[in-house]
Amino acid sequence: TADDVRSVTGLSHAECIRRVFHGLPDAQMEALIRGTIEEDNRVIADLGGDLYEGVREGLASLRERYRLYIVSNCQSGYIETFLKTSDLGSCFSDHECWGNTGLSKSENLSKLIARNDLRVPLFVGDMVGDHIAARDNGVPFAFVEYGFGECPDAQLRFATFSDFVHWACRPLGVR
């Protein structure tokens, strides 16, 4: 159900399946995890996805000023498939995910920061787990309220992606 999906959004693919389909024998659980990874990637490749309003234009503006990256708890192949079907691949310099490493979002953020020698990163996310990953890495966090989760402790908050882009692309020195 939609409530089931919301209850696991932000977790790794395998953890989502384990929580929603708890009680299955291990062999069936592993088969379901493998099968749904393949099916998720196939559906994204076939149908694409709907972008939030202002995302395509906002990413174009952001990439003129910043290098952009993705850190996710998704499975291998999902980011690549999304970037191809959305035609947004040229916006991003690198990405990392649970499916590639088996690591937590905090650990993957750390790997991406080190690999790209990022000096002053900002992590933008829509879940408490994103805020935790930023905090674990000593990185400022911007919470986008239009996403999937809540984050009551976030200091930087944006109602829309366009609001975030406007803030991020303001003239230097303007606060």
Short mmCIF file of N, CA and C in Angstrom, two decimals:
data_model
loop_
_atom_site.label_atom_id
_atom_site.label_comp_id
_atom_site.label_asym_id
_atom_site.label_seq_id
_atom_site.Cartn_x
_atom_site.Cartn_y
_atom_site.Cartn_z
N THR A 1 0.84 -1.19 0.00
CA THR A 1 0.00 0.00 0.00
C THR A 1 0.88 1.24 0.00
N ALA A 2 0.27 2.39 -0.26
CA ALA A 2 1.01 3.65 -0.22
C ALA A 2 1.60 3.89 1.17
N ASP A 3 0.85 3.53 2.22
CA ASP A 3 1.36 3.70 3.59
C ASP A 3 2.58 2.80 3.84
N ASP A 4 2.56 1.59 3.28
CA ASP A 4 3.71 0.69 3.41
C ASP A 4 4.95 1.33 2.78
N VAL A 5 4.77 1.89 1.59
CA VAL A 5 5.90 2.52 0.89
C VAL A 5 6.42 3.70 1.70
N ARG A 6 5.52 4.57 2.16
CA ARG A 6 5.95 5.73 2.96
C ARG A 6 6.69 5.29 4.22
N SER A 7 6.29 4.18 4.81
CA SER A 7 6.90 3.76 6.07
C SER A 7 8.35 3.31 5.90
N VAL A 8 8.77 3.00 4.68
CA VAL A 8 10.14 2.51 4.47
C VAL A 8 10.96 3.41 3.54
N THR A 9 10.36 4.48 3.06
CA THR A 9 11.08 5.39 2.17
C THR A 9 12.32 5.91 2.86
N GLY A 10 13.43 5.87 2.14
CA GLY A 10 14.70 6.34 2.69
C GLY A 10 15.60 5.22 3.18
N LEU A 11 15.05 4.03 3.35
CA LEU A 11 15.86 2.88 3.76
C LEU A 11 16.47 2.23 2.53
N SER A 12 17.46 1.38 2.74
CA SER A 12 18.03 0.65 1.60
C SER A 12 16.95 -0.24 1.00
N HIS A 13 17.13 -0.59 -0.27
CA HIS A 13 16.14 -1.43 -0.94
C HIS A 13 15.89 -2.73 -0.16
N ALA A 14 16.97 -3.39 0.23
CA ALA A 14 16.82 -4.66 0.94
C ALA A 14 16.06 -4.48 2.26
N GLU A 15 16.36 -3.41 2.99
CA GLU A 15 15.69 -3.17 4.26
C GLU A 15 14.21 -2.85 4.04
N CYS A 16 13.89 -2.14 2.97
CA CYS A 16 12.48 -1.87 2.64
C CYS A 16 11.72 -3.18 2.46
N ILE A 17 12.28 -4.07 1.66
CA ILE A 17 11.61 -5.35 1.39
C ILE A 17 11.50 -6.17 2.67
N ARG A 18 12.56 -6.21 3.46
CA ARG A 18 12.52 -6.99 4.71
C ARG A 18 11.43 -6.48 5.65
N ARG A 19 11.25 -5.17 5.74
CA ARG A 19 10.25 -4.62 6.65
C ARG A 19 8.83 -4.83 6.14
N VAL A 20 8.62 -4.62 4.86
CA VAL A 20 7.27 -4.73 4.31
C VAL A 20 6.83 -6.19 4.23
N PHE A 21 7.74 -7.08 3.93
CA PHE A 21 7.40 -8.49 3.76
C PHE A 21 7.99 -9.36 4.87
N HIS A 22 8.03 -8.81 6.10
CA HIS A 22 8.61 -9.54 7.22
C HIS A 22 7.90 -10.88 7.40
N GLY A 23 8.65 -11.85 7.84
CA GLY A 23 8.08 -13.17 8.08
C GLY A 23 8.31 -14.16 6.96
N LEU A 24 8.76 -13.70 5.80
CA LEU A 24 9.04 -14.64 4.73
C LEU A 24 10.30 -15.44 5.07
N PRO A 25 10.36 -16.68 4.62
CA PRO A 25 11.60 -17.44 4.79
C PRO A 25 12.76 -16.74 4.08
N ASP A 26 13.98 -16.93 4.59
CA ASP A 26 15.15 -16.23 4.07
C ASP A 26 15.33 -16.38 2.56
N ALA A 27 15.16 -17.59 2.05
CA ALA A 27 15.37 -17.83 0.62
C ALA A 27 14.36 -17.03 -0.21
N GLN A 28 13.12 -17.00 0.22
CA GLN A 28 12.10 -16.23 -0.49
C GLN A 28 12.39 -14.73 -0.38
N MET A 29 12.83 -14.30 0.79
CA MET A 29 13.14 -12.88 1.00
C MET A 29 14.25 -12.44 0.05
N GLU A 30 15.31 -13.24 -0.05
CA GLU A 30 16.42 -12.89 -0.94
C GLU A 30 15.98 -12.88 -2.39
N ALA A 31 15.14 -13.83 -2.79
CA ALA A 31 14.63 -13.86 -4.16
C ALA A 31 13.77 -12.63 -4.44
N LEU A 32 12.97 -12.22 -3.48
CA LEU A 32 12.13 -11.03 -3.63
C LEU A 32 12.99 -9.77 -3.73
N ILE A 33 14.01 -9.68 -2.92
CA ILE A 33 14.91 -8.52 -2.98
C ILE A 33 15.56 -8.44 -4.37
N ARG A 34 16.11 -9.55 -4.85
CA ARG A 34 16.76 -9.56 -6.17
C ARG A 34 15.76 -9.22 -7.28
N GLY A 35 14.59 -9.83 -7.22
CA GLY A 35 13.58 -9.61 -8.26
C GLY A 35 13.05 -8.19 -8.28
N THR A 36 12.85 -7.60 -7.11
CA THR A 36 12.33 -6.23 -7.08
C THR A 36 13.39 -5.21 -7.48
N ILE A 37 14.65 -5.51 -7.24
CA ILE A 37 15.72 -4.63 -7.73
C ILE A 37 15.66 -4.57 -9.26
N GLU A 38 15.60 -5.72 -9.88
CA GLU A 38 15.52 -5.77 -11.35
C GLU A 38 14.25 -5.10 -11.86
N GLU A 39 13.14 -5.36 -11.20
CA GLU A 39 11.85 -4.80 -11.66
C GLU A 39 11.81 -3.28 -11.46
N ASP A 40 12.29 -2.78 -10.33
CA ASP A 40 12.33 -1.32 -10.11
C ASP A 40 13.12 -0.64 -11.22
N ASN A 41 14.29 -1.16 -11.52
CA ASN A 41 15.13 -0.56 -12.55
C ASN A 41 14.46 -0.65 -13.93
N ARG A 42 13.79 -1.77 -14.20
CA ARG A 42 13.09 -1.93 -15.49
C ARG A 42 11.95 -0.93 -15.61
N VAL A 43 11.17 -0.77 -14.55
CA VAL A 43 10.04 0.16 -14.59
C VAL A 43 10.53 1.60 -14.79
N ILE A 44 11.58 1.98 -14.09
CA ILE A 44 12.14 3.33 -14.27
C ILE A 44 12.63 3.50 -15.71
N ALA A 45 13.28 2.48 -16.25
CA ALA A 45 13.77 2.56 -17.64
C ALA A 45 12.60 2.68 -18.61
N ASP A 46 11.52 1.94 -18.37
CA ASP A 46 10.36 1.95 -19.29
C ASP A 46 9.49 3.18 -19.13
N LEU A 47 9.23 3.59 -17.90
CA LEU A 47 8.25 4.65 -17.65
C LEU A 47 8.85 5.98 -17.22
N GLY A 48 10.10 5.95 -16.80
CA GLY A 48 10.70 7.18 -16.28
C GLY A 48 10.06 7.52 -14.95
N GLY A 49 10.03 8.79 -14.65
CA GLY A 49 9.43 9.25 -13.40
C GLY A 49 9.03 10.70 -13.54
N ASP A 50 8.25 11.17 -12.62
CA ASP A 50 7.82 12.56 -12.62
C ASP A 50 8.76 13.37 -11.74
N LEU A 51 9.31 14.43 -12.30
CA LEU A 51 10.15 15.33 -11.52
C LEU A 51 9.27 16.34 -10.79
N TYR A 52 9.72 16.75 -9.60
CA TYR A 52 9.04 17.83 -8.91
C TYR A 52 9.13 19.10 -9.75
N GLU A 53 8.16 19.95 -9.59
CA GLU A 53 8.12 21.21 -10.33
C GLU A 53 9.41 22.01 -10.10
N GLY A 54 9.97 22.51 -11.18
CA GLY A 54 11.15 23.36 -11.11
C GLY A 54 12.47 22.64 -11.01
N VAL A 55 12.46 21.30 -10.94
CA VAL A 55 13.72 20.57 -10.75
C VAL A 55 14.61 20.65 -11.99
N ARG A 56 14.07 20.41 -13.16
CA ARG A 56 14.91 20.41 -14.37
C ARG A 56 15.58 21.79 -14.55
N GLU A 57 14.80 22.85 -14.46
CA GLU A 57 15.34 24.19 -14.62
C GLU A 57 16.28 24.55 -13.47
N GLY A 58 15.90 24.14 -12.28
CA GLY A 58 16.72 24.43 -11.10
C GLY A 58 18.07 23.75 -11.16
N LEU A 59 18.10 22.50 -11.59
CA LEU A 59 19.38 21.80 -11.71
C LEU A 59 20.27 22.47 -12.76
N ALA A 60 19.67 22.94 -13.83
CA ALA A 60 20.46 23.65 -14.85
C ALA A 60 21.10 24.90 -14.25
N SER A 61 20.35 25.63 -13.43
CA SER A 61 20.91 26.82 -12.77
C SER A 61 21.99 26.45 -11.77
N LEU A 62 21.73 25.42 -10.98
CA LEU A 62 22.70 25.02 -9.96
C LEU A 62 24.01 24.54 -10.58
N ARG A 63 23.93 23.76 -11.65
CA ARG A 63 25.15 23.21 -12.23
C ARG A 63 26.03 24.28 -12.86
N GLU A 64 25.47 25.46 -13.13
CA GLU A 64 26.29 26.57 -13.63
C GLU A 64 27.22 27.10 -12.54
N ARG A 65 26.85 26.90 -11.27
CA ARG A 65 27.63 27.43 -10.14
C ARG A 65 28.31 26.37 -9.30
N TYR A 66 27.77 25.15 -9.31
CA TYR A 66 28.23 24.11 -8.38
C TYR A 66 28.40 22.79 -9.11
N ARG A 67 29.26 21.93 -8.52
CA ARG A 67 29.29 20.53 -8.92
C ARG A 67 28.20 19.83 -8.11
N LEU A 68 27.42 19.00 -8.75
CA LEU A 68 26.29 18.33 -8.10
C LEU A 68 26.55 16.83 -8.03
N TYR A 69 26.07 16.23 -6.95
CA TYR A 69 26.29 14.81 -6.68
C TYR A 69 25.01 14.20 -6.13
N ILE A 70 24.92 12.88 -6.18
CA ILE A 70 23.79 12.15 -5.61
C ILE A 70 24.32 11.11 -4.64
N VAL A 71 23.72 11.05 -3.45
CA VAL A 71 23.96 9.98 -2.48
C VAL A 71 22.59 9.41 -2.15
N SER A 72 22.44 8.10 -2.28
CA SER A 72 21.12 7.49 -2.10
C SER A 72 21.24 6.12 -1.45
N ASN A 73 20.13 5.67 -0.89
CA ASN A 73 20.04 4.31 -0.36
C ASN A 73 19.44 3.35 -1.38
N CYS A 74 19.43 3.73 -2.65
CA CYS A 74 18.81 2.89 -3.68
C CYS A 74 19.73 1.74 -4.08
N GLN A 75 19.20 0.89 -4.93
CA GLN A 75 19.93 -0.26 -5.44
C GLN A 75 20.82 0.13 -6.60
N SER A 76 21.77 -0.75 -6.94
CA SER A 76 22.66 -0.54 -8.08
C SER A 76 21.84 -0.37 -9.35
N GLY A 77 22.26 0.56 -10.18
CA GLY A 77 21.61 0.77 -11.47
C GLY A 77 20.48 1.76 -11.45
N TYR A 78 19.90 2.03 -10.29
CA TYR A 78 18.73 2.92 -10.22
C TYR A 78 19.09 4.35 -10.58
N ILE A 79 20.16 4.87 -10.01
CA ILE A 79 20.56 6.26 -10.30
C ILE A 79 20.90 6.39 -11.78
N GLU A 80 21.69 5.47 -12.30
CA GLU A 80 22.07 5.53 -13.71
C GLU A 80 20.85 5.50 -14.62
N THR A 81 19.89 4.63 -14.29
CA THR A 81 18.67 4.52 -15.10
C THR A 81 17.86 5.81 -15.01
N PHE A 82 17.72 6.35 -13.81
CA PHE A 82 16.99 7.60 -13.64
C PHE A 82 17.66 8.74 -14.42
N LEU A 83 18.98 8.86 -14.29
CA LEU A 83 19.68 9.95 -14.99
C LEU A 83 19.54 9.83 -16.50
N LYS A 84 19.53 8.61 -17.00
CA LYS A 84 19.38 8.40 -18.45
C LYS A 84 17.95 8.74 -18.89
N THR A 85 16.95 8.22 -18.20
CA THR A 85 15.57 8.43 -18.64
C THR A 85 15.12 9.87 -18.43
N SER A 86 15.66 10.54 -17.44
CA SER A 86 15.28 11.93 -17.17
C SER A 86 16.12 12.91 -17.99
N ASP A 87 17.18 12.42 -18.62
CA ASP A 87 18.12 13.25 -19.37
C ASP A 87 18.79 14.28 -18.47
N LEU A 88 19.06 13.90 -17.21
CA LEU A 88 19.71 14.79 -16.26
C LEU A 88 21.15 14.38 -15.95
N GLY A 89 21.65 13.37 -16.64
CA GLY A 89 22.98 12.86 -16.35
C GLY A 89 24.06 13.92 -16.42
N SER A 90 23.92 14.88 -17.32
CA SER A 90 24.96 15.91 -17.47
C SER A 90 24.99 16.88 -16.29
N CYS A 91 23.98 16.84 -15.44
CA CYS A 91 23.93 17.75 -14.29
C CYS A 91 24.82 17.28 -13.14
N PHE A 92 25.15 16.00 -13.10
CA PHE A 92 25.80 15.43 -11.92
C PHE A 92 27.22 14.96 -12.23
N SER A 93 28.12 15.23 -11.28
CA SER A 93 29.52 14.87 -11.43
C SER A 93 29.83 13.46 -10.94
N ASP A 94 29.04 12.95 -9.99
CA ASP A 94 29.32 11.64 -9.41
C ASP A 94 28.12 11.24 -8.57
N HIS A 95 28.07 9.98 -8.20
CA HIS A 95 27.02 9.49 -7.30
C HIS A 95 27.51 8.25 -6.57
N GLU A 96 26.81 7.95 -5.47
CA GLU A 96 27.10 6.73 -4.72
C GLU A 96 25.80 6.25 -4.10
N CYS A 97 25.71 4.93 -3.92
CA CYS A 97 24.49 4.38 -3.33
C CYS A 97 24.77 3.08 -2.57
N TRP A 98 23.80 2.73 -1.74
CA TRP A 98 23.87 1.50 -0.97
C TRP A 98 24.09 0.28 -1.86
N GLY A 99 23.40 0.23 -3.00
CA GLY A 99 23.50 -0.93 -3.87
C GLY A 99 24.91 -1.16 -4.41
N ASN A 100 25.68 -0.12 -4.53
CA ASN A 100 27.06 -0.26 -5.01
C ASN A 100 28.02 -0.66 -3.90
N THR A 101 27.75 -0.20 -2.68
CA THR A 101 28.73 -0.36 -1.60
C THR A 101 28.25 -1.23 -0.45
N GLY A 102 26.93 -1.32 -0.25
CA GLY A 102 26.40 -2.00 0.93
C GLY A 102 26.56 -1.17 2.20
N LEU A 103 26.95 0.11 2.04
CA LEU A 103 27.20 0.99 3.18
C LEU A 103 26.02 1.90 3.46
N SER A 104 26.03 2.49 4.64
CA SER A 104 24.99 3.44 5.04
C SER A 104 25.12 4.74 4.25
N LYS A 105 24.08 5.55 4.31
CA LYS A 105 24.12 6.85 3.65
C LYS A 105 25.25 7.71 4.20
N SER A 106 25.46 7.67 5.52
CA SER A 106 26.57 8.42 6.13
C SER A 106 27.91 8.00 5.55
N GLU A 107 28.12 6.69 5.45
CA GLU A 107 29.38 6.17 4.91
C GLU A 107 29.54 6.50 3.43
N ASN A 108 28.44 6.41 2.68
CA ASN A 108 28.51 6.74 1.25
C ASN A 108 28.75 8.22 1.02
N LEU A 109 28.16 9.07 1.86
CA LEU A 109 28.43 10.50 1.76
C LEU A 109 29.91 10.76 2.03
N SER A 110 30.45 10.11 3.03
CA SER A 110 31.86 10.25 3.35
C SER A 110 32.74 9.84 2.17
N LYS A 111 32.42 8.70 1.56
CA LYS A 111 33.18 8.22 0.40
C LYS A 111 33.12 9.22 -0.75
N LEU A 112 31.94 9.76 -1.02
CA LEU A 112 31.78 10.69 -2.13
C LEU A 112 32.54 11.99 -1.86
N ILE A 113 32.48 12.48 -0.63
CA ILE A 113 33.22 13.70 -0.26
C ILE A 113 34.72 13.49 -0.46
N ALA A 114 35.24 12.35 0.01
CA ALA A 114 36.67 12.07 -0.11
C ALA A 114 37.07 11.87 -1.57
N ARG A 115 36.30 11.10 -2.29
CA ARG A 115 36.63 10.77 -3.69
C ARG A 115 36.67 12.02 -4.57
N ASN A 116 35.82 13.00 -4.25
CA ASN A 116 35.75 14.21 -5.06
C ASN A 116 36.45 15.40 -4.43
N ASP A 117 37.13 15.15 -3.31
CA ASP A 117 37.89 16.19 -2.62
C ASP A 117 37.03 17.43 -2.36
N LEU A 118 35.83 17.21 -1.84
CA LEU A 118 34.90 18.32 -1.59
C LEU A 118 35.32 19.05 -0.33
N ARG A 119 35.45 20.35 -0.43
CA ARG A 119 35.91 21.18 0.69
C ARG A 119 34.76 21.80 1.48
N VAL A 120 33.72 22.24 0.80
CA VAL A 120 32.60 22.92 1.48
C VAL A 120 31.28 22.39 0.91
N PRO A 121 30.98 21.11 1.15
CA PRO A 121 29.74 20.55 0.61
C PRO A 121 28.51 20.99 1.41
N LEU A 122 27.37 20.91 0.78
CA LEU A 122 26.06 21.09 1.41
C LEU A 122 25.24 19.87 1.00
N PHE A 123 24.65 19.21 1.97
CA PHE A 123 23.83 18.03 1.66
C PHE A 123 22.36 18.45 1.69
N VAL A 124 21.66 18.22 0.60
CA VAL A 124 20.25 18.54 0.47
C VAL A 124 19.47 17.24 0.52
N GLY A 125 18.45 17.19 1.38
CA GLY A 125 17.68 15.96 1.49
C GLY A 125 16.30 16.18 2.03
N ASP A 126 15.53 15.09 2.06
CA ASP A 126 14.14 15.18 2.49
C ASP A 126 13.78 14.18 3.58
N MET A 127 14.79 13.67 4.27
CA MET A 127 14.55 12.68 5.31
C MET A 127 15.45 12.94 6.51
N VAL A 128 15.04 12.47 7.67
CA VAL A 128 15.88 12.57 8.86
C VAL A 128 17.20 11.85 8.62
N GLY A 129 17.16 10.72 7.91
CA GLY A 129 18.39 9.98 7.61
C GLY A 129 19.39 10.81 6.83
N ASP A 130 18.90 11.70 5.98
CA ASP A 130 19.79 12.60 5.24
C ASP A 130 20.45 13.58 6.20
N HIS A 131 19.66 14.09 7.14
CA HIS A 131 20.18 15.02 8.14
C HIS A 131 21.24 14.33 9.00
N ILE A 132 20.99 13.10 9.37
CA ILE A 132 21.95 12.33 10.17
C ILE A 132 23.25 12.12 9.38
N ALA A 133 23.13 11.77 8.09
CA ALA A 133 24.32 11.57 7.27
C ALA A 133 25.14 12.86 7.18
N ALA A 134 24.46 13.98 7.01
CA ALA A 134 25.17 15.27 6.95
C ALA A 134 25.87 15.53 8.29
N ARG A 135 25.14 15.36 9.38
CA ARG A 135 25.71 15.59 10.72
C ARG A 135 26.90 14.69 10.97
N ASP A 136 26.79 13.41 10.59
CA ASP A 136 27.88 12.46 10.80
C ASP A 136 29.15 12.87 10.06
N ASN A 137 28.98 13.64 8.99
CA ASN A 137 30.12 14.06 8.18
C ASN A 137 30.49 15.52 8.38
N GLY A 138 29.85 16.18 9.35
CA GLY A 138 30.15 17.58 9.61
C GLY A 138 29.79 18.51 8.46
N VAL A 139 28.73 18.14 7.74
CA VAL A 139 28.30 18.87 6.54
C VAL A 139 27.00 19.61 6.84
N PRO A 140 26.88 20.87 6.44
CA PRO A 140 25.59 21.57 6.59
C PRO A 140 24.50 20.83 5.81
N PHE A 141 23.27 20.96 6.29
CA PHE A 141 22.13 20.24 5.72
C PHE A 141 21.01 21.20 5.36
N ALA A 142 20.44 21.02 4.18
CA ALA A 142 19.27 21.77 3.75
C ALA A 142 18.12 20.79 3.56
N PHE A 143 17.04 21.00 4.29
CA PHE A 143 15.87 20.12 4.23
C PHE A 143 14.87 20.66 3.22
N VAL A 144 14.46 19.81 2.28
CA VAL A 144 13.43 20.19 1.32
C VAL A 144 12.13 19.53 1.75
N GLU A 145 11.17 20.37 2.12
CA GLU A 145 9.92 19.92 2.74
C GLU A 145 8.98 19.18 1.80
N TYR A 146 9.17 19.32 0.49
CA TYR A 146 8.24 18.72 -0.47
C TYR A 146 8.48 17.23 -0.66
N GLY A 147 9.50 16.67 -0.05
CA GLY A 147 9.88 15.28 -0.27
C GLY A 147 9.08 14.30 0.56
N PHE A 148 9.75 13.23 0.97
CA PHE A 148 9.08 12.10 1.59
C PHE A 148 9.02 12.12 3.11
N GLY A 149 9.87 12.90 3.76
CA GLY A 149 9.96 12.77 5.20
C GLY A 149 9.77 14.06 5.95
N GLU A 150 10.02 13.96 7.23
CA GLU A 150 9.99 15.10 8.15
C GLU A 150 11.39 15.26 8.73
N CYS A 151 11.69 16.45 9.13
CA CYS A 151 12.99 16.71 9.73
C CYS A 151 12.87 17.94 10.63
N PRO A 152 12.31 17.77 11.81
CA PRO A 152 12.01 18.93 12.66
C PRO A 152 13.23 19.72 13.11
N ASP A 153 14.42 19.11 13.14
CA ASP A 153 15.61 19.79 13.63
C ASP A 153 16.40 20.53 12.55
N ALA A 154 15.97 20.43 11.30
CA ALA A 154 16.72 21.07 10.22
C ALA A 154 16.64 22.59 10.34
N GLN A 155 17.78 23.24 10.25
CA GLN A 155 17.83 24.70 10.36
C GLN A 155 17.56 25.37 9.02
N LEU A 156 18.08 24.81 7.94
CA LEU A 156 17.78 25.32 6.60
C LEU A 156 16.61 24.53 6.05
N ARG A 157 15.53 25.20 5.67
CA ARG A 157 14.32 24.53 5.20
C ARG A 157 13.81 25.24 3.95
N PHE A 158 13.34 24.45 2.99
CA PHE A 158 12.82 25.02 1.75
C PHE A 158 11.53 24.29 1.37
N ALA A 159 10.49 25.05 1.09
CA ALA A 159 9.19 24.47 0.76
C ALA A 159 9.18 23.86 -0.64
N THR A 160 9.94 24.44 -1.57
CA THR A 160 9.99 23.95 -2.94
C THR A 160 11.43 23.89 -3.41
N PHE A 161 11.65 23.15 -4.48
CA PHE A 161 12.98 23.09 -5.06
C PHE A 161 13.37 24.47 -5.59
N SER A 162 12.42 25.17 -6.16
CA SER A 162 12.69 26.52 -6.66
C SER A 162 13.13 27.45 -5.54
N ASP A 163 12.54 27.32 -4.36
CA ASP A 163 12.97 28.13 -3.20
C ASP A 163 14.43 27.83 -2.86
N PHE A 164 14.79 26.55 -2.89
CA PHE A 164 16.19 26.19 -2.61
C PHE A 164 17.12 26.77 -3.67
N VAL A 165 16.76 26.63 -4.94
CA VAL A 165 17.60 27.13 -6.03
C VAL A 165 17.79 28.64 -5.90
N HIS A 166 16.71 29.35 -5.61
CA HIS A 166 16.79 30.80 -5.44
C HIS A 166 17.78 31.15 -4.32
N TRP A 167 17.71 30.43 -3.21
CA TRP A 167 18.63 30.66 -2.09
C TRP A 167 20.07 30.33 -2.49
N ALA A 168 20.27 29.17 -3.12
CA ALA A 168 21.61 28.70 -3.46
C ALA A 168 22.27 29.56 -4.55
N CYS A 169 21.47 30.18 -5.41
CA CYS A 169 22.02 30.95 -6.52
C CYS A 169 21.97 32.46 -6.28
N ARG A 170 21.67 32.86 -5.04
CA ARG A 170 21.65 34.30 -4.73
C ARG A 170 23.06 34.85 -4.92
N PRO A 171 23.19 36.13 -5.13
CA PRO A 171 24.53 36.72 -5.29
C PRO A 171 25.39 36.44 -4.05
N LEU A 172 26.66 36.21 -4.27
CA LEU A 172 27.57 35.96 -3.15
C LEU A 172 27.53 37.12 -2.17
N GLY A 173 27.57 36.81 -0.91
CA GLY A 173 27.55 37.83 0.14
C GLY A 173 26.14 38.20 0.59
N VAL A 174 25.10 37.74 -0.14
CA VAL A 174 23.72 38.05 0.24
C VAL A 174 23.22 36.92 1.13
N ARG A 175 22.73 37.27 2.29
CA ARG A 175 22.21 36.26 3.21
C ARG A 175 20.75 36.47 3.49
#
